[in-house]
Short mmCIF file of C-alpha atoms in Angstrom, two decimals:
data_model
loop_
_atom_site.label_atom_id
_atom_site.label_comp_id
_atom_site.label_asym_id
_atom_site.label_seq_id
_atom_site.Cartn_x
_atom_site.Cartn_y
_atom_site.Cartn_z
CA UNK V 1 -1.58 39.45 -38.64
CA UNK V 2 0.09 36.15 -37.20
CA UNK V 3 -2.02 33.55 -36.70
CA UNK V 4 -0.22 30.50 -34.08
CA UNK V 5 -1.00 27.04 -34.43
CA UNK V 6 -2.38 27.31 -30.93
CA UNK V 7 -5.19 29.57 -32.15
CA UNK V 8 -6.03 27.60 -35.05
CA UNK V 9 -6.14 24.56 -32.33
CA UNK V 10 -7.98 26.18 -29.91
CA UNK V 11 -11.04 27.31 -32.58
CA UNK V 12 -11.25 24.03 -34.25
CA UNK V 13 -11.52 22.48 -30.82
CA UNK V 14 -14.14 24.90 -29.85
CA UNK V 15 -15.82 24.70 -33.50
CA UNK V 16 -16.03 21.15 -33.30
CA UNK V 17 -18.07 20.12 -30.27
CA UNK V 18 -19.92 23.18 -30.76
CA UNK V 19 -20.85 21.85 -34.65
CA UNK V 20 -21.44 18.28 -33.27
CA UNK V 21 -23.70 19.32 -30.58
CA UNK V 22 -25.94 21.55 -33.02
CA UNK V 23 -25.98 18.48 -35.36
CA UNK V 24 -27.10 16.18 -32.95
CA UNK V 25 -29.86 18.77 -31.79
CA UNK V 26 -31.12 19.61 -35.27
CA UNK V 27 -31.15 15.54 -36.60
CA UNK V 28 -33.29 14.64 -33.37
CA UNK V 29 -35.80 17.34 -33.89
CA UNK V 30 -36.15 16.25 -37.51
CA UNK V 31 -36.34 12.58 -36.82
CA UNK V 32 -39.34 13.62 -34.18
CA UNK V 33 -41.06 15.38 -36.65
CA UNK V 34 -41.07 12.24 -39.11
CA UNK V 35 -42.01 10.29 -36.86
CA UNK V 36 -45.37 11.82 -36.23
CA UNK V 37 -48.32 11.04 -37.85
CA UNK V 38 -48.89 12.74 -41.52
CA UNK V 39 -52.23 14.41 -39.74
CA UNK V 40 -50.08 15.99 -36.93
CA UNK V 41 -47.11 17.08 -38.96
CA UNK V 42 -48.79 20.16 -40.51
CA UNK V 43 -51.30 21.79 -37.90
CA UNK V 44 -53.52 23.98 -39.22
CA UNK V 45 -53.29 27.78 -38.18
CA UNK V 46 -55.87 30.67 -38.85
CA UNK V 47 -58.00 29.12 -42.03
CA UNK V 48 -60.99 31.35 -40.40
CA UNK V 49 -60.34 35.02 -41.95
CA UNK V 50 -58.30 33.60 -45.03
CA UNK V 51 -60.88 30.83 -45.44
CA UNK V 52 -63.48 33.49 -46.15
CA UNK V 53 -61.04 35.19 -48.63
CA UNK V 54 -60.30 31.87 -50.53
CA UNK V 55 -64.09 31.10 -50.90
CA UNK V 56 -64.67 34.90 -52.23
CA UNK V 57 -62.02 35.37 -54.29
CA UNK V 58 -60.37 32.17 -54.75
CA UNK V 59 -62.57 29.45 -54.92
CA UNK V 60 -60.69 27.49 -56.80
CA UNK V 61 -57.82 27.37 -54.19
CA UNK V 62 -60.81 26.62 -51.28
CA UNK V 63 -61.48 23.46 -53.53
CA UNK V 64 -57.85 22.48 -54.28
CA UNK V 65 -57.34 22.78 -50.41
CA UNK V 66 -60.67 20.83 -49.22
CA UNK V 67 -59.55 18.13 -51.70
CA UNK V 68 -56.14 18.01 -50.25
CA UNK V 69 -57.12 17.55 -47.16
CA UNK V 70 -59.29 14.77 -48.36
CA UNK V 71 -56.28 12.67 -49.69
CA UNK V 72 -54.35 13.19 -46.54
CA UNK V 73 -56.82 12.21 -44.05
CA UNK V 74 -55.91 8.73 -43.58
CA UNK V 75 -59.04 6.33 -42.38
CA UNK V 76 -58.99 2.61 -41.91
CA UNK V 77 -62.19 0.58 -42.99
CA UNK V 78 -63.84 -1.13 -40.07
CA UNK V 79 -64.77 -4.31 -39.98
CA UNK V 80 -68.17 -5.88 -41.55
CA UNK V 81 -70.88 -7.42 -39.79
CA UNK V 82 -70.04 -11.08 -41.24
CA UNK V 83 -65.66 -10.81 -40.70
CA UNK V 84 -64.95 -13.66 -37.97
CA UNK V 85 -64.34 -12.13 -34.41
CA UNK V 86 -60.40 -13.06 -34.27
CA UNK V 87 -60.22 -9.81 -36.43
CA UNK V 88 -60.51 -7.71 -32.38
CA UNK V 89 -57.99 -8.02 -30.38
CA UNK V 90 -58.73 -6.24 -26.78
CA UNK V 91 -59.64 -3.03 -28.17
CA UNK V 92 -57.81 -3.11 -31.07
CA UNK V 93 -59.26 -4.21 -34.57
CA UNK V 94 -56.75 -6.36 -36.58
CA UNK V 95 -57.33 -5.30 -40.47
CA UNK V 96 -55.56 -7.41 -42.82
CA UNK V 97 -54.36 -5.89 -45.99
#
């Protein structure tokens, strides 16, 4: 089998683009996905059936979940009655850390 220099030419300059467009496709998707909040990255799906499972015959994996979920849930203290009122701005409450 001869293989030209024209043919070797002619699939890297179809590989190429192709490659580079796929790339470029597959990096924004990912950067999207980062970009989200930690609670919206990983939606939860059909816990009711398997849910009932876990509690029967793995309850120790129904308490290692509920706890994970505790840690990941991400809550911001709100303000006390006696912090100064510069701490709302509009209707947005400035918290200082």
């Amino acid at each position: 089998m001869d293989v030209s220099p024209n043919t070797v030419i002619g699939w890297i300059s179809v590989a190429v683009p192709v490659t580079a467009a796929l790339y470029v496709v597959v990096y924004a998707v990912w950067t999207l996905i980062r970009r989200r909040p930690l609670e919206q990255r990983y939606p939860v799906r059909g816990g009711g059936i398997g849910g009932a499972f876990d509690s029967v015959f793995a309850p120790s994996s129904l308490e290692a979940e509920s706890e994970r979920d505790r840690q990941t849930r991400r809550t911001a203290p709100s303000p006390a009655p006696g912090e100064p009122p510069w701490n709302i701005d509009g209707d947005r409450i400035r918290i200082d850390l």
